[in-house]
XYZ file of N, CA and C in Angstrom:
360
model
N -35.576 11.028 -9.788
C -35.613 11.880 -8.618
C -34.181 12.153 -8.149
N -33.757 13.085 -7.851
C -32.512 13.565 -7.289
C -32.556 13.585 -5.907
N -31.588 13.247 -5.728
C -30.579 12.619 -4.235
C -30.106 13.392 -3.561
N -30.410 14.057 -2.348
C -30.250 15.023 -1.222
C -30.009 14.461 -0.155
N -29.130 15.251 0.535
C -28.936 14.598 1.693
C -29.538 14.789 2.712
N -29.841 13.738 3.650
C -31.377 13.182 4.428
C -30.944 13.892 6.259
N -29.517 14.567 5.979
C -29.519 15.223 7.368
C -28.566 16.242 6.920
N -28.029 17.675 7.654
C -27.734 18.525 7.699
C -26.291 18.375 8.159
N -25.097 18.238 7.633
C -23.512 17.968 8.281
C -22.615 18.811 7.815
N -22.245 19.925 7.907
C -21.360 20.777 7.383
C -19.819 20.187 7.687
N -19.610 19.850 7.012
C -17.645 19.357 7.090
C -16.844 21.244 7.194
N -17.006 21.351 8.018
C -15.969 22.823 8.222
C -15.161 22.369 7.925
N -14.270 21.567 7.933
C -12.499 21.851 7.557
C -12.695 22.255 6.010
N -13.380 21.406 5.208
C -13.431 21.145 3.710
C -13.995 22.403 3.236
N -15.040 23.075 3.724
C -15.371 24.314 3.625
C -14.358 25.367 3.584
N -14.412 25.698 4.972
C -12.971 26.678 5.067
C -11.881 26.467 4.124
N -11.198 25.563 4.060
C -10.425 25.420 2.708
C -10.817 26.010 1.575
N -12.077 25.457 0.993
C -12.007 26.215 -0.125
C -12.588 27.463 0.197
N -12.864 28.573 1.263
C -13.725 29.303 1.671
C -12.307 30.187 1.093
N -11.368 29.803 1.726
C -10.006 30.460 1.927
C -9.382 30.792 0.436
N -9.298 29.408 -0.167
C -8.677 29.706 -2.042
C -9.961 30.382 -2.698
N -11.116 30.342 -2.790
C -11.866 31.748 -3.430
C -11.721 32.745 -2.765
N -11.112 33.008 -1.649
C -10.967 34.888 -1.161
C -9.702 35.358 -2.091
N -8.812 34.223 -2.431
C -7.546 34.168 -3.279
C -7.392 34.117 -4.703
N -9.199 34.093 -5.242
C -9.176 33.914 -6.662
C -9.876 35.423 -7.208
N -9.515 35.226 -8.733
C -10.498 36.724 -9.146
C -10.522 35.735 -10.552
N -11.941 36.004 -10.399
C -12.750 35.019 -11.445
C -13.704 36.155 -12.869
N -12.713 37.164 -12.770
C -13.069 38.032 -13.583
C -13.114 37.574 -14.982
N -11.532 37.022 -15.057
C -11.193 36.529 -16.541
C -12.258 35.605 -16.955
N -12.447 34.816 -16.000
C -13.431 33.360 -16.254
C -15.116 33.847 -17.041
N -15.712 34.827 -16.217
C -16.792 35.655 -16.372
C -16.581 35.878 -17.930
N -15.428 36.761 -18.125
C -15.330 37.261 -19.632
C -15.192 36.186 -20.877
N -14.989 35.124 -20.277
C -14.691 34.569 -21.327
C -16.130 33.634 -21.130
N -17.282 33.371 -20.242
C -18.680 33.180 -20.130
C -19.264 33.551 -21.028
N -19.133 35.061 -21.093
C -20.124 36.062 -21.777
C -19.037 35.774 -23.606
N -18.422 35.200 -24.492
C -17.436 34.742 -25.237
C -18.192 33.582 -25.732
N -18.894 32.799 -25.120
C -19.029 31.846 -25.103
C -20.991 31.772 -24.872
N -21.270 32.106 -24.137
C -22.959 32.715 -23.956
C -23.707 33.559 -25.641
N -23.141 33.938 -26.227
C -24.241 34.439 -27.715
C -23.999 32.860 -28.678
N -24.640 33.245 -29.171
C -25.339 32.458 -30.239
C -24.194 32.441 -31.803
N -24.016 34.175 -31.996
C -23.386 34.817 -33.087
C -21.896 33.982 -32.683
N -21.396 34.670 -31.291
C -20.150 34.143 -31.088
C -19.560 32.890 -31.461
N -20.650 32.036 -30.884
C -19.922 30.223 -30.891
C -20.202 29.943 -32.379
N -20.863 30.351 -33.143
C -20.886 30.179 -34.536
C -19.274 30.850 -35.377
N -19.017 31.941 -34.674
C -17.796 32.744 -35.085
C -16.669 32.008 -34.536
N -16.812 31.599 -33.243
C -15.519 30.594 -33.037
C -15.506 28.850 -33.904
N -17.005 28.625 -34.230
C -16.978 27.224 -34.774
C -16.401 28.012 -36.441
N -16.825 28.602 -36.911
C -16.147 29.243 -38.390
C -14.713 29.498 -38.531
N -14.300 30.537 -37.187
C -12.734 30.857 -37.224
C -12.037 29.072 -37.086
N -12.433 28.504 -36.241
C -12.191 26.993 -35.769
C -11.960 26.139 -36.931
N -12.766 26.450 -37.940
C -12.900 25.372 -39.320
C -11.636 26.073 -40.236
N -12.117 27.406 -40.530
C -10.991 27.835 -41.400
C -10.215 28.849 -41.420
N -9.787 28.744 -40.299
C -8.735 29.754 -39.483
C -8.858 31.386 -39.307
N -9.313 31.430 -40.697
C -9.026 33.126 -40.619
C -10.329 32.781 -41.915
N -11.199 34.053 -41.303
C -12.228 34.500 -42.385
C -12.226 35.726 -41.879
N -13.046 36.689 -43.399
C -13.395 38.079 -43.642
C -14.345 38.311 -43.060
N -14.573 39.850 -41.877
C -16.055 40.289 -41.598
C -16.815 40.081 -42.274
N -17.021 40.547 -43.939
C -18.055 40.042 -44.803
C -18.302 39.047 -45.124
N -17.541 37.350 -45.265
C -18.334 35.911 -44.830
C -18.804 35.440 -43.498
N -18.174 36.385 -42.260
C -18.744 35.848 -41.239
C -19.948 36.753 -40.691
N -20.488 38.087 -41.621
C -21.566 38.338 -41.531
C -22.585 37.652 -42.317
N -21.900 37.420 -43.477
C -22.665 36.657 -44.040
C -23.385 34.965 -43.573
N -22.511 34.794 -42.661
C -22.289 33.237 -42.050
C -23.557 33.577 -40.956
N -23.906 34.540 -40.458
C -24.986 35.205 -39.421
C -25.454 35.701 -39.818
N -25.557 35.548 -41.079
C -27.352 36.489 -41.670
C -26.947 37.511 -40.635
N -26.525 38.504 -40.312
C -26.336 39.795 -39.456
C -25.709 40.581 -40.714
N -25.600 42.213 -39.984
C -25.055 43.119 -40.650
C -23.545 42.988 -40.337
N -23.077 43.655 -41.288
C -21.210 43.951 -40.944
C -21.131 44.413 -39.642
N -22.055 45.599 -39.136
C -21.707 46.534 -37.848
C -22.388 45.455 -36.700
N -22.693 44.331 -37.147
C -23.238 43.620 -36.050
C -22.372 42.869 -35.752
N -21.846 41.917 -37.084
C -20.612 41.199 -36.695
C -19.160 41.784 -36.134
N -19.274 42.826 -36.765
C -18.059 43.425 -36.075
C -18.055 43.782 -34.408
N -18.949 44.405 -34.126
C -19.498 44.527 -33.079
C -19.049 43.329 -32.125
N -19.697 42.144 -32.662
C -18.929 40.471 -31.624
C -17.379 40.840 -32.195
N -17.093 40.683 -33.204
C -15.272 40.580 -33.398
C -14.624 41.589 -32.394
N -14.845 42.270 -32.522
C -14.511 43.728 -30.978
C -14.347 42.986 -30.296
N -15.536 42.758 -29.800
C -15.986 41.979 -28.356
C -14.634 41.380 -27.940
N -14.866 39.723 -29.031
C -13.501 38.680 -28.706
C -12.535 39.426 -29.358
N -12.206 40.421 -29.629
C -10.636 40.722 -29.793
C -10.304 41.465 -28.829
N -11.471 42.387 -27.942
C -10.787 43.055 -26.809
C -10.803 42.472 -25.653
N -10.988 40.789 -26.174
C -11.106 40.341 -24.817
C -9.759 39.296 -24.650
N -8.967 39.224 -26.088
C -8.105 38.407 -26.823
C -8.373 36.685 -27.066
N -9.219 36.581 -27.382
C -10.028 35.756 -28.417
C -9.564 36.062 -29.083
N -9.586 37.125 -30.385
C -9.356 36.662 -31.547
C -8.267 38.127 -31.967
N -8.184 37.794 -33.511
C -7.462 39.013 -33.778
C -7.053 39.011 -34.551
N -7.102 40.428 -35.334
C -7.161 40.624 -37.061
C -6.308 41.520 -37.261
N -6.382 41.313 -39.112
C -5.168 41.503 -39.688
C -6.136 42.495 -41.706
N -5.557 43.398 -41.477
C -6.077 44.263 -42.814
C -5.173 43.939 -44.181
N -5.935 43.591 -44.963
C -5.312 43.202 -46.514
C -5.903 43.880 -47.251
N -5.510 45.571 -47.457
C -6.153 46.152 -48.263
C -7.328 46.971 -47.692
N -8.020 46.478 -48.391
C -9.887 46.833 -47.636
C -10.318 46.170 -47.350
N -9.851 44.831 -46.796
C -10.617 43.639 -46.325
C -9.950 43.521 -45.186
N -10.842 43.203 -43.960
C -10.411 42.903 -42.632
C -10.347 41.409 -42.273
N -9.029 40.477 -41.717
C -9.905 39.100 -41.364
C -9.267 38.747 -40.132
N -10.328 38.274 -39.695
C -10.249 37.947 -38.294
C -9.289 36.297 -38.136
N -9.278 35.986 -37.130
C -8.686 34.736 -36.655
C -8.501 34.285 -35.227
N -8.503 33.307 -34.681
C -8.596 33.183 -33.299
C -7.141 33.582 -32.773
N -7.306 34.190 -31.293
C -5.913 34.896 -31.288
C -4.504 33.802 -30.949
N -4.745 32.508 -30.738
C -3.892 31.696 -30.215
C -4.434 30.068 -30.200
N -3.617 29.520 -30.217
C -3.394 27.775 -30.127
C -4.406 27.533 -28.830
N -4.265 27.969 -27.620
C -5.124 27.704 -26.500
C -6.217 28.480 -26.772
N -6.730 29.159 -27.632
C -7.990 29.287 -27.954
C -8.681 28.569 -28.716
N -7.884 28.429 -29.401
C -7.983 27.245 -30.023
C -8.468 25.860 -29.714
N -7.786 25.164 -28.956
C -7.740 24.170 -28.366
C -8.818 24.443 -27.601
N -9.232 25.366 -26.442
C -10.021 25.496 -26.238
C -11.751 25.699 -26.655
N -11.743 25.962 -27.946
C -12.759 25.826 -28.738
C -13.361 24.176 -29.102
N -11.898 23.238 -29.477
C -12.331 21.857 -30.312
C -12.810 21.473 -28.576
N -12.323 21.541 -27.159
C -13.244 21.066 -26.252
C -14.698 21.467 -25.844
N -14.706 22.648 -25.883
C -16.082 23.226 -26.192
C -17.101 22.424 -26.857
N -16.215 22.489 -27.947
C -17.223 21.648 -29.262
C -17.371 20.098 -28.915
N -16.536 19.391 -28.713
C -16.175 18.325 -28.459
C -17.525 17.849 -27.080
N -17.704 18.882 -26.011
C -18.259 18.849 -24.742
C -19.527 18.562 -25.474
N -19.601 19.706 -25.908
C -21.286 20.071 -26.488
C -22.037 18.732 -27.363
N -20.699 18.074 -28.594
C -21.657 17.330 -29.072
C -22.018 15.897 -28.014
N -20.863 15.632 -26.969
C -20.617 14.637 -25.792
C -22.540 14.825 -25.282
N -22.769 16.396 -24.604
C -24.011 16.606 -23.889
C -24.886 16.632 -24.438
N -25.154 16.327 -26.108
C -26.257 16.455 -26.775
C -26.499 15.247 -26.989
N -25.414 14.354 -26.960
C -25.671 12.749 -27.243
C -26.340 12.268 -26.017
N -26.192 12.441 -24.718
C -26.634 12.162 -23.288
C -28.271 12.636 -23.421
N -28.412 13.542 -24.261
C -29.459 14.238 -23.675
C -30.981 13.371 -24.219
């Protein structure tokens, strides 16, 4: 059973404080990188780019049973969101995560996830 509190006490100072630093924040970036992180296709594309740095649209469609115009479609996504970002060799396109703190940010992700599946 979860634990509520048994009377009604608003701490205004503690409020207002933070009432004050969210009128001061724009949590836009945060959102975008939600929806980055929210598909299914994606976190499979960041656990793939994550393993072996740089792969081709055609293994990481292949990696999603999806079409090319589907996977590409997510690669857009995280590259116009700078997630990731590719590089043409010819006629082959390959993607890669766009930076070290995306990076890094991915092995905690991963790291979180297998932490909350062990709890669960």
């Amino acid at each position: 059973m979860e634990k509520v509190c048994q009377v009604t006490i608003v701490h205004k100072e503690k409020v207002n404080v933070i009432k004050k630093k969210l009128d001061q924040k724009d949590f836009s970036n945060l959102l975008v990188l939600g929806k980055c992180f929210s598909d299914s296709s994606r976190i499979k594309i960041f656990y793939a780019l994550e393993t072996y740095k740089e792969m081709c649209v055609c293994d990481l469609a292949e990696l999603l049973d999806a079409s090319i115009a589907t996977t590409s479609h997510h690669l857009r996504f995280l590259k116009k969101h700078g997630m990731a970002k590719s590089r043409q060799d010819g006629k082959v396109v390959y993607y890669s995560l766009a930076n070290e703190d995306i990076l890094s940010a991915i092995h905690v992700f991963l790291k979180l996830s297998e932490n909350l599946s062990m709890k669960s």
